[in-house]
Amino acid sequence: MRRRSIRTARGTRGALALVAVGALGLTAAACGSDDKSDDKPSASTSGGAVPQTVRLPELSGQKLKVTAVWTGDEQKNFTKVLDEFSKRTGAEVSFVPSGDDMASFVGSKVAGGDPPDVAMLQQPGVLNEFAEKGWLKPLSGEVTAQLDKNFAKGWQELGSHGGKQYGVYFKAADKSLVWYNTKIFDAAGAKEPRTWADFLHTAQVIADFGVSPVSVAGADGWTLTDWFENIYLSQAGQEKYDQLTKHAIKWTDPSVKDALTTLGQLLGKKELLAGGNGGAIGTQFPDSVTQTFLGGDKAKAAMVFEGDFAAVNIAGAKARLGKDAKVFPFPAVGAKPPVVTGGDVGVALKDGQAAQALLTFLASPDAAAIWAHQGGFLSANKNLDPAAYPDEVFRGIAKSLVAAGDDFRFDMSDQAPASFGAKPGQGEWKDLQDFLKNPGDVAGTQAKLESDAAKAFRN
């Protein structure tokens, strides 16, 4: 998953909606290192306990380099996962920050003959690129056994290429969430919407009350791609979503016109946007969240759309999850509400028992529980005890994500060539920023999107 501005995603959909609305309504075997451990497996994660469900080999004397884009608290929390792996195996693990451009970092290390043992990639497109170049090592039987046990098929397919399994999706993101200021909702008499029509009605109720309903982070083009993707998935359906993701259909397709027209129903009414269209285009993601909650009932907006990772910024605004800030699933535009995800996938760049052992650990509930306890983390691991999460908000989100099973779609722009879906000031990011400035120009936006996509996909 792209590290965006915080620099820093799918039961049936009907079942997911019930789980999400219910759960979010709250807010809305022996293990250890090798055979030498006699600890009994435990799946309990309450009270901070770390489960031990997977056997790992003795790796004393072996060294392992792991790279990821994570810095700050994310790096600290991931390091706790690596520390537990070292404790269980005896391996010496070092973390090497990659910077935001993982592809360039790994490419330079491969060219120099010393790639890291394991890399945490943010985009399926990068995994596919590395696999095509022959940089990745297929997962061992021990890793795939953990994947089969703990992850839905959809997550396994995202980590595969050319019929071979290469990746473990360790950290996930649910990118189909709308967070709201409870004080403003209560004062305005607004209710959580379930459909797009309800959402627009709720926004108008809040606007009539005298508060800007929706905070949009237009300065960060990636948030606009997420708006489009959720609308498109719900309205056009999974088959069309898959086709557009691969550029198997053009951006001039009528389904894109319909989605942009729907998005324009929000963006085309400046009174529904905090600061109007001009204010939205100048608002970065962290600010879009904080201005929704900072000041309580005096905040500048009532709602903000984005993934579970918005919780970090909500906390920064001194708002309490489940009290001052609640969340509801992205409203259904078509027959079903969308479930769009993102995630970070672990891959092996070197042969060896140590790299495969770490990926085995990352595919287990054991590793996921360690970071889940710290907060700011979501896992698609269906055997991770929800009690591992520190609050009811994340327990509800996690249950909904797992309940989706295979009924989800990964972030479309993350799957596109970087020149189209991952670069500030160009491609889809810029084209949708231009659309925010002029939401009436649906045809012109489609033409620009198609031109840029054709160049990036070379078709």
Short mmCIF file of C-alpha atoms in Angstrom, two decimals:
data_model
loop_
_atom_site.label_atom_id
_atom_site.label_comp_id
_atom_site.label_asym_id
_atom_site.label_seq_id
_atom_site.Cartn_x
_atom_site.Cartn_y
_atom_site.Cartn_z
CA MET A 1 0.00 0.00 0.00
CA ARG A 2 1.31 3.40 -0.88
CA ARG A 3 2.38 5.37 2.12
CA ARG A 4 0.37 8.28 0.84
CA SER A 5 0.46 11.41 2.94
CA ILE A 6 0.68 9.76 6.29
CA ARG A 7 2.91 7.97 4.10
CA THR A 8 1.23 5.58 5.00
CA ALA A 9 -7.85 -1.70 1.62
CA ARG A 10 -13.64 -7.60 0.51
CA GLY A 11 -19.12 -13.86 3.11
CA THR A 12 -21.16 -12.21 0.68
CA ARG A 13 -21.38 -8.47 0.38
CA GLY A 14 -24.74 -8.54 2.07
CA ALA A 15 -23.25 -10.37 5.02
CA LEU A 16 -20.41 -7.88 5.11
CA ALA A 17 -22.83 -4.98 5.20
CA LEU A 18 -24.64 -6.49 8.17
CA VAL A 19 -21.40 -7.17 10.00
CA ALA A 20 -20.00 -3.76 9.16
CA VAL A 21 -23.08 -1.81 10.13
CA GLY A 22 -23.50 -3.82 13.31
CA ALA A 23 -19.89 -3.91 14.37
CA LEU A 24 -19.04 -0.42 13.24
CA GLY A 25 -22.21 0.80 14.86
CA LEU A 26 -20.43 0.35 18.14
CA THR A 27 -18.48 3.22 17.01
CA ALA A 28 -20.48 2.62 14.23
CA ALA A 29 1.70 -27.31 17.80
CA ALA A 30 4.18 -26.49 20.20
CA CYS A 31 5.81 -23.27 19.34
CA GLY A 32 8.71 -21.04 19.98
CA SER A 33 12.11 -21.61 18.47
CA ASP A 34 12.49 -25.07 17.07
CA ASP A 35 11.67 -28.13 19.19
CA LYS A 36 13.42 -26.73 22.20
CA SER A 37 10.25 -24.94 23.29
CA ASP A 38 7.66 -26.88 25.27
CA ASP A 39 5.18 -24.00 25.25
CA LYS A 40 1.66 -25.06 24.38
CA PRO A 41 -0.13 -23.28 21.53
CA SER A 42 -2.38 -20.50 22.67
CA ALA A 43 -4.71 -18.42 20.56
CA SER A 44 -5.64 -16.01 23.32
CA THR A 45 -4.55 -12.45 22.78
CA SER A 46 -6.40 -10.74 25.60
CA GLY A 47 -4.37 -8.81 28.10
CA GLY A 48 -1.49 -8.33 25.73
CA ALA A 49 -0.54 -12.01 25.49
CA VAL A 50 1.09 -13.07 22.23
CA PRO A 51 -0.29 -16.28 20.75
CA GLN A 52 2.06 -19.10 19.82
CA THR A 53 0.54 -21.12 17.02
CA VAL A 54 3.43 -21.76 14.62
CA ARG A 55 6.66 -23.72 14.92
CA LEU A 56 9.80 -21.89 13.74
CA PRO A 57 13.28 -23.31 13.12
CA GLU A 58 16.43 -22.73 15.13
CA LEU A 59 18.35 -20.00 13.32
CA SER A 60 21.07 -18.99 15.77
CA GLY A 61 23.99 -17.35 13.99
CA GLN A 62 21.97 -16.42 10.91
CA LYS A 63 21.50 -12.79 9.93
CA LEU A 64 18.48 -11.32 8.18
CA LYS A 65 17.92 -7.91 6.58
CA VAL A 66 14.36 -6.64 6.27
CA THR A 67 13.29 -3.48 4.46
CA ALA A 68 10.06 -1.47 4.50
CA VAL A 69 8.94 2.12 4.03
CA TRP A 70 7.79 2.33 7.63
CA THR A 71 9.20 5.02 9.88
CA GLY A 72 8.26 6.44 13.29
CA ASP A 73 5.68 4.46 15.24
CA GLU A 74 5.12 2.04 12.38
CA GLN A 75 8.79 1.14 12.32
CA LYS A 76 8.85 0.78 16.12
CA ASN A 77 5.83 -1.52 16.09
CA PHE A 78 7.16 -3.64 13.24
CA THR A 79 10.48 -3.90 15.06
CA LYS A 80 8.60 -5.50 17.97
CA VAL A 81 7.39 -8.16 15.54
CA LEU A 82 10.95 -8.74 14.35
CA ASP A 83 12.19 -8.87 17.95
CA GLU A 84 9.73 -11.65 18.74
CA PHE A 85 10.91 -13.56 15.68
CA SER A 86 14.51 -13.21 16.86
CA LYS A 87 13.55 -14.36 20.34
CA ARG A 88 11.91 -17.50 18.99
CA THR A 89 14.55 -18.41 16.41
CA GLY A 90 17.82 -16.89 17.54
CA ALA A 91 18.25 -15.10 14.21
CA GLU A 92 19.78 -11.64 14.15
CA VAL A 93 17.38 -9.34 12.30
CA SER A 94 18.15 -5.80 11.15
CA PHE A 95 15.64 -3.31 9.77
CA VAL A 96 16.70 -1.19 6.80
CA PRO A 97 14.42 1.73 5.86
CA SER A 98 13.81 1.87 2.11
CA GLY A 99 12.44 5.39 1.78
CA ASP A 100 9.22 5.97 -0.14
CA ASP A 101 10.53 4.61 -3.46
CA MET A 102 10.79 0.92 -2.63
CA ALA A 103 11.25 -0.13 -6.26
CA SER A 104 14.30 2.08 -6.73
CA PHE A 105 15.79 1.07 -3.39
CA VAL A 106 15.48 -2.65 -4.05
CA GLY A 107 16.62 -2.23 -7.64
CA SER A 108 19.82 -0.55 -6.52
CA LYS A 109 20.48 -3.29 -3.96
CA VAL A 110 19.87 -6.04 -6.50
CA ALA A 111 22.22 -4.31 -8.94
CA GLY A 112 24.83 -4.16 -6.20
CA GLY A 113 24.47 -7.85 -5.48
CA ASP A 114 23.17 -7.46 -1.93
CA PRO A 115 19.37 -7.21 -1.80
CA PRO A 116 17.60 -7.43 1.56
CA ASP A 117 16.36 -10.88 2.54
CA VAL A 118 12.76 -9.73 2.93
CA ALA A 119 10.98 -6.63 1.65
CA MET A 120 7.55 -5.31 2.58
CA LEU A 121 6.06 -4.01 -0.67
CA GLN A 122 3.13 -1.60 -0.89
CA GLN A 123 1.72 -2.35 -4.32
CA PRO A 124 0.74 -5.53 -6.18
CA GLY A 125 2.18 -3.92 -9.29
CA VAL A 126 5.63 -3.81 -7.69
CA LEU A 127 5.37 -7.46 -6.66
CA ASN A 128 4.48 -8.40 -10.23
CA GLU A 129 7.34 -6.29 -11.60
CA PHE A 130 9.88 -7.88 -9.23
CA ALA A 131 8.59 -11.37 -10.04
CA GLU A 132 8.87 -10.76 -13.78
CA LYS A 133 12.46 -9.64 -13.28
CA GLY A 134 13.24 -12.82 -11.39
CA TRP A 135 14.06 -11.02 -8.15
CA LEU A 136 11.57 -12.88 -5.93
CA LYS A 137 11.83 -16.32 -4.38
CA PRO A 138 8.70 -18.52 -4.27
CA LEU A 139 7.25 -19.20 -0.84
CA SER A 140 8.09 -22.47 0.88
CA GLY A 141 5.54 -25.08 1.83
CA GLU A 142 5.60 -23.88 5.43
CA VAL A 143 4.61 -20.37 4.38
CA THR A 144 1.87 -21.46 2.01
CA ALA A 145 0.47 -23.75 4.70
CA GLN A 146 0.06 -20.71 6.95
CA LEU A 147 -1.54 -18.75 4.10
CA ASP A 148 -4.00 -21.55 3.38
CA LYS A 149 -4.88 -21.72 7.06
CA ASN A 150 -5.17 -18.03 7.83
CA PHE A 151 -6.05 -16.04 4.69
CA ALA A 152 -8.89 -15.94 2.20
CA LYS A 153 -8.06 -16.97 -1.35
CA GLY A 154 -8.32 -13.37 -2.58
CA TRP A 155 -5.41 -12.27 -0.40
CA GLN A 156 -3.34 -15.23 -1.53
CA GLU A 157 -3.99 -14.41 -5.19
CA LEU A 158 -2.79 -10.84 -4.63
CA GLY A 159 0.53 -12.27 -3.48
CA SER A 160 0.96 -14.54 -6.49
CA HIS A 161 2.32 -14.11 -10.00
CA GLY A 162 2.47 -16.51 -12.92
CA GLY A 163 0.95 -19.30 -10.87
CA LYS A 164 3.54 -19.05 -8.09
CA GLN A 165 3.01 -17.75 -4.56
CA TYR A 166 5.45 -14.99 -3.61
CA GLY A 167 3.85 -12.76 -1.00
CA VAL A 168 2.32 -12.59 2.47
CA TYR A 169 -0.10 -9.70 3.07
CA PHE A 170 0.86 -8.86 6.61
CA LYS A 171 -0.66 -5.39 7.07
CA ALA A 172 -4.02 -4.55 5.52
CA ALA A 173 -6.16 -1.45 5.16
CA ASP A 174 -9.92 -1.08 4.86
CA LYS A 175 -10.39 1.89 2.56
CA SER A 176 -14.19 1.89 2.54
CA LEU A 177 -14.89 3.86 5.70
CA VAL A 178 -16.44 7.23 6.52
CA TRP A 179 -15.57 8.76 9.89
CA TYR A 180 -17.89 11.30 11.50
CA ASN A 181 -18.04 13.82 14.32
CA THR A 182 -20.73 12.58 16.70
CA LYS A 183 -21.29 15.96 18.32
CA ILE A 184 -22.13 17.60 14.98
CA PHE A 185 -24.26 14.65 13.84
CA ASP A 186 -26.24 14.72 17.08
CA ALA A 187 -26.71 18.49 16.99
CA ALA A 188 -27.86 18.42 13.36
CA GLY A 189 -30.10 15.40 13.84
CA ALA A 190 -28.14 13.48 11.18
CA LYS A 191 -28.17 9.71 10.87
CA GLU A 192 -25.61 7.25 9.51
CA PRO A 193 -26.39 6.71 5.82
CA ARG A 194 -26.38 3.32 4.11
CA THR A 195 -26.85 4.33 0.48
CA TRP A 196 -25.35 7.07 -1.67
CA ALA A 197 -28.71 8.84 -1.81
CA ASP A 198 -28.84 8.71 1.99
CA PHE A 199 -25.30 10.04 2.15
CA LEU A 200 -26.12 13.07 0.00
CA HIS A 201 -29.27 13.66 2.07
CA THR A 202 -27.29 13.47 5.31
CA ALA A 203 -24.73 15.88 3.91
CA GLN A 204 -27.46 18.35 2.99
CA VAL A 205 -29.03 18.09 6.46
CA ILE A 206 -25.70 18.99 8.01
CA ALA A 207 -25.10 21.80 5.51
CA ASP A 208 -28.53 23.24 6.32
CA PHE A 209 -27.57 23.07 10.01
CA GLY A 210 -24.66 25.37 9.23
CA VAL A 211 -21.64 23.07 9.17
CA SER A 212 -19.67 21.90 6.14
CA PRO A 213 -20.61 18.21 5.82
CA VAL A 214 -17.62 16.63 4.07
CA SER A 215 -13.88 17.19 4.39
CA VAL A 216 -12.07 16.26 1.16
CA ALA A 217 -8.28 15.98 0.95
CA GLY A 218 -7.92 17.19 -2.62
CA ALA A 219 -4.29 18.23 -2.24
CA ASP A 220 -3.45 14.53 -2.07
CA GLY A 221 -4.64 13.05 -5.35
CA TRP A 222 -4.66 9.51 -3.99
CA THR A 223 -7.67 10.26 -1.79
CA LEU A 224 -9.63 11.20 -4.91
CA THR A 225 -8.74 7.88 -6.54
CA ASP A 226 -10.15 6.18 -3.44
CA TRP A 227 -13.41 8.13 -3.75
CA PHE A 228 -13.68 7.07 -7.40
CA GLU A 229 -12.79 3.42 -6.71
CA ASN A 230 -15.41 2.96 -4.01
CA ILE A 231 -18.12 4.50 -6.14
CA TYR A 232 -17.04 2.59 -9.24
CA LEU A 233 -16.84 -0.79 -7.49
CA SER A 234 -20.29 -0.43 -5.95
CA GLN A 235 -21.91 1.02 -9.06
CA ALA A 236 -20.21 -0.84 -11.92
CA GLY A 237 -19.48 -4.11 -10.12
CA GLN A 238 -16.46 -6.35 -9.68
CA GLU A 239 -16.11 -7.48 -13.32
CA LYS A 240 -15.93 -3.93 -14.65
CA TYR A 241 -13.61 -2.95 -11.78
CA ASP A 242 -11.22 -5.73 -12.73
CA GLN A 243 -11.33 -4.75 -16.39
CA LEU A 244 -10.65 -1.06 -15.70
CA THR A 245 -7.86 -1.97 -13.28
CA LYS A 246 -6.06 -3.79 -16.09
CA HIS A 247 -7.05 -1.18 -18.70
CA ALA A 248 -8.97 -3.93 -20.49
CA ILE A 249 -11.69 -1.33 -20.97
CA LYS A 250 -11.05 2.34 -21.59
CA TRP A 251 -11.59 5.19 -19.21
CA THR A 252 -14.00 6.58 -21.80
CA ASP A 253 -16.30 3.62 -21.02
CA PRO A 254 -19.86 4.60 -19.99
CA SER A 255 -19.31 3.00 -16.58
CA VAL A 256 -16.59 5.56 -15.85
CA LYS A 257 -18.92 8.34 -16.95
CA ASP A 258 -21.53 7.06 -14.52
CA ALA A 259 -19.07 6.94 -11.61
CA LEU A 260 -17.68 10.41 -12.26
CA THR A 261 -21.22 11.76 -12.58
CA THR A 262 -22.05 10.20 -9.22
CA LEU A 263 -18.92 11.64 -7.60
CA GLY A 264 -19.83 14.97 -9.14
CA GLN A 265 -23.09 14.93 -7.17
CA LEU A 266 -20.91 15.59 -4.12
CA LEU A 267 -18.02 17.56 -5.57
CA GLY A 268 -20.34 19.69 -7.70
CA LYS A 269 -22.04 21.23 -4.67
CA LYS A 270 -19.48 23.44 -2.99
CA GLU A 271 -21.67 23.91 0.08
CA LEU A 272 -21.16 20.22 0.83
CA LEU A 273 -17.36 20.55 0.95
CA ALA A 274 -15.32 22.07 3.77
CA GLY A 275 -13.90 25.26 2.25
CA GLY A 276 -15.71 24.61 -1.02
CA ASN A 277 -13.86 23.20 -4.01
CA GLY A 278 -11.01 25.65 -3.58
CA GLY A 279 -10.57 24.71 0.05
CA ALA A 280 -10.72 21.00 -0.75
CA ILE A 281 -8.02 21.20 -3.43
CA GLY A 282 -5.71 22.82 -0.88
CA THR A 283 -6.36 20.34 1.94
CA GLN A 284 -3.91 17.52 2.64
CA PHE A 285 -5.03 14.22 4.11
CA PRO A 286 -3.94 14.72 7.74
CA ASP A 287 -5.64 18.12 7.82
CA SER A 288 -8.80 16.70 6.26
CA VAL A 289 -9.14 14.42 9.26
CA THR A 290 -8.13 16.79 12.04
CA GLN A 291 -10.42 19.58 10.82
CA THR A 292 -13.33 17.12 11.09
CA PHE A 293 -12.75 16.52 14.79
CA LEU A 294 -10.62 19.29 16.24
CA GLY A 295 -12.85 21.54 18.34
CA GLY A 296 -15.67 19.04 18.83
CA ASP A 297 -18.98 20.63 17.83
CA LYS A 298 -17.00 23.65 16.53
CA ALA A 299 -15.04 21.54 14.02
CA LYS A 300 -14.90 22.67 10.40
CA ALA A 301 -16.53 19.53 8.97
CA ALA A 302 -18.75 16.64 10.01
CA MET A 303 -17.44 13.72 7.95
CA VAL A 304 -14.24 12.55 6.31
CA PHE A 305 -13.75 9.55 4.05
CA GLU A 306 -10.68 7.31 4.25
CA GLY A 307 -9.26 4.09 5.58
CA ASP A 308 -8.73 2.75 9.06
CA PHE A 309 -5.39 4.58 9.19
CA ALA A 310 -7.33 7.84 9.69
CA ALA A 311 -7.58 6.80 13.34
CA VAL A 312 -4.04 8.06 13.90
CA ASN A 313 -5.04 11.57 12.85
CA ILE A 314 -8.29 11.39 14.79
CA ALA A 315 -6.28 10.72 17.93
CA GLY A 316 -4.09 13.69 17.03
CA ALA A 317 -7.22 15.85 17.09
CA LYS A 318 -7.86 14.75 20.68
CA ALA A 319 -11.03 12.93 19.65
CA ARG A 320 -11.98 9.61 21.27
CA LEU A 321 -12.73 6.68 19.00
CA GLY A 322 -16.19 5.34 19.65
CA LYS A 323 -17.18 8.50 21.50
CA ASP A 324 -16.32 11.67 19.60
CA ALA A 325 -15.50 9.82 16.39
CA LYS A 326 -17.53 6.99 14.92
CA VAL A 327 -17.42 5.26 11.56
CA PHE A 328 -19.77 3.74 9.00
CA PRO A 329 -19.13 1.73 5.82
CA PHE A 330 -18.86 3.59 2.53
CA PRO A 331 -22.49 3.90 1.36
CA ALA A 332 -23.81 1.59 -1.33
CA VAL A 333 -24.05 3.30 -4.70
CA GLY A 334 -25.29 0.18 -6.46
CA ALA A 335 -26.73 -3.03 -5.06
CA LYS A 336 -23.87 -3.63 -2.62
CA PRO A 337 -21.56 -1.44 -0.52
CA PRO A 338 -17.96 -1.51 -1.73
CA VAL A 339 -15.01 -3.06 0.06
CA VAL A 340 -11.76 -1.59 -1.25
CA THR A 341 -8.55 -2.60 0.47
CA GLY A 342 -4.85 -1.87 0.51
CA GLY A 343 -1.96 -3.64 2.16
CA ASP A 344 1.74 -4.35 2.62
CA VAL A 345 3.05 -7.64 1.30
CA GLY A 346 6.19 -9.45 2.49
CA VAL A 347 8.37 -11.10 -0.16
CA ALA A 348 11.69 -12.95 -0.14
CA LEU A 349 14.53 -11.59 -2.27
CA LYS A 350 17.10 -14.16 -1.15
CA ASP A 351 17.08 -17.91 -0.87
CA GLY A 352 17.49 -19.32 2.58
CA GLN A 353 15.70 -20.78 5.55
CA ALA A 354 15.69 -17.53 7.53
CA ALA A 355 13.72 -15.49 4.97
CA GLN A 356 11.12 -18.22 4.58
CA ALA A 357 10.86 -18.61 8.37
CA LEU A 358 10.16 -14.89 8.79
CA LEU A 359 7.45 -15.01 6.12
CA THR A 360 5.98 -18.05 7.87
CA PHE A 361 5.85 -16.01 11.06
CA LEU A 362 4.29 -13.01 9.30
CA ALA A 363 1.58 -15.27 7.88
CA SER A 364 0.64 -16.49 11.36
CA PRO A 365 -1.70 -14.90 13.92
CA ASP A 366 1.32 -14.64 16.25
CA ALA A 367 3.02 -11.82 14.35
CA ALA A 368 -0.23 -9.98 13.61
CA ALA A 369 -1.21 -9.97 17.29
CA ILE A 370 2.00 -8.19 18.30
CA TRP A 371 1.35 -5.14 16.15
CA ALA A 372 -2.43 -5.26 16.67
CA HIS A 373 -1.86 -4.74 20.41
CA GLN A 374 0.01 -1.51 19.65
CA GLY A 375 -2.80 -0.03 17.53
CA GLY A 376 -2.67 1.52 14.06
CA PHE A 377 -2.77 -1.92 12.46
CA LEU A 378 -5.29 -4.07 10.62
CA SER A 379 -4.92 -7.69 9.53
CA ALA A 380 -6.81 -9.86 7.06
CA ASN A 381 -5.66 -12.92 9.04
CA LYS A 382 -8.93 -14.70 9.85
CA ASN A 383 -7.43 -16.51 12.84
CA LEU A 384 -6.24 -13.39 14.63
CA ASP A 385 -8.28 -13.04 17.80
CA PRO A 386 -10.21 -9.73 17.62
CA ALA A 387 -9.30 -9.23 21.28
CA ALA A 388 -5.81 -8.36 20.04
CA TYR A 389 -7.09 -4.98 18.89
CA PRO A 390 -7.04 -2.25 21.52
CA ASP A 391 -10.58 -0.93 21.02
CA GLU A 392 -14.05 -1.81 19.76
CA VAL A 393 -13.65 0.41 16.70
CA PHE A 394 -10.81 -1.62 15.25
CA ARG A 395 -12.39 -4.89 16.36
CA GLY A 396 -15.44 -3.99 14.32
CA ILE A 397 -13.41 -2.96 11.29
CA ALA A 398 -11.27 -6.10 11.49
CA LYS A 399 -14.32 -8.37 11.78
CA SER A 400 -15.86 -6.71 8.72
CA LEU A 401 -12.69 -7.10 6.69
CA VAL A 402 -12.37 -10.79 7.55
CA ALA A 403 -16.10 -11.36 6.97
CA ALA A 404 -15.68 -10.05 3.42
CA GLY A 405 -13.76 -13.20 2.55
CA ASP A 406 -12.91 -12.96 -1.14
CA ASP A 407 -15.60 -10.36 -1.76
CA PHE A 408 -13.29 -7.36 -1.95
CA ARG A 409 -11.12 -5.54 -4.45
CA PHE A 410 -7.64 -4.11 -3.93
CA ASP A 411 -6.98 -0.42 -4.50
CA MET A 412 -7.15 0.11 -8.27
CA SER A 413 -4.53 2.83 -8.52
CA ASP A 414 -2.08 0.71 -6.48
CA GLN A 415 -2.33 -1.94 -9.18
CA ALA A 416 -1.66 0.47 -12.05
CA PRO A 417 1.74 1.47 -13.40
CA ALA A 418 3.19 4.11 -11.09
CA SER A 419 3.19 6.76 -13.80
CA PHE A 420 -0.60 6.57 -13.90
CA GLY A 421 -1.71 5.60 -10.40
CA ALA A 422 1.02 6.59 -7.97
CA LYS A 423 2.63 9.90 -8.88
CA PRO A 424 1.78 13.38 -7.55
CA GLY A 425 1.04 15.90 -10.24
CA GLN A 426 0.44 13.41 -13.04
CA GLY A 427 -1.81 10.63 -14.23
CA GLU A 428 -4.93 9.73 -12.32
CA TRP A 429 -4.02 11.86 -9.31
CA LYS A 430 -3.83 15.08 -11.32
CA ASP A 431 -6.76 14.24 -13.58
CA LEU A 432 -9.06 13.78 -10.58
CA GLN A 433 -7.71 16.92 -8.94
CA ASP A 434 -8.67 18.77 -12.11
CA PHE A 435 -12.09 17.14 -11.86
CA LEU A 436 -12.42 18.43 -8.29
CA LYS A 437 -11.81 21.91 -9.64
CA ASN A 438 -14.38 21.42 -12.41
CA PRO A 439 -16.77 18.56 -11.52
CA GLY A 440 -18.99 19.34 -14.51
CA ASP A 441 -16.35 18.27 -17.02
CA VAL A 442 -17.00 14.53 -17.00
CA ALA A 443 -16.17 13.94 -20.66
CA GLY A 444 -12.97 15.98 -20.52
CA THR A 445 -11.85 14.12 -17.39
CA GLN A 446 -12.52 10.77 -19.04
CA ALA A 447 -10.48 11.78 -22.08
CA LYS A 448 -7.51 12.84 -19.96
CA LEU A 449 -7.68 9.69 -17.85
CA GLU A 450 -7.74 7.51 -20.95
CA SER A 451 -4.85 9.35 -22.55
CA ASP A 452 -2.70 9.00 -19.44
CA ALA A 453 -3.69 5.37 -18.88
CA ALA A 454 -2.90 4.40 -22.46
CA LYS A 455 0.59 5.84 -22.12
CA ALA A 456 1.22 4.08 -18.82
CA PHE A 457 -0.18 0.70 -19.84
CA ARG A 458 1.26 1.06 -23.34
CA ASN A 459 -1.89 -0.08 -25.05
#
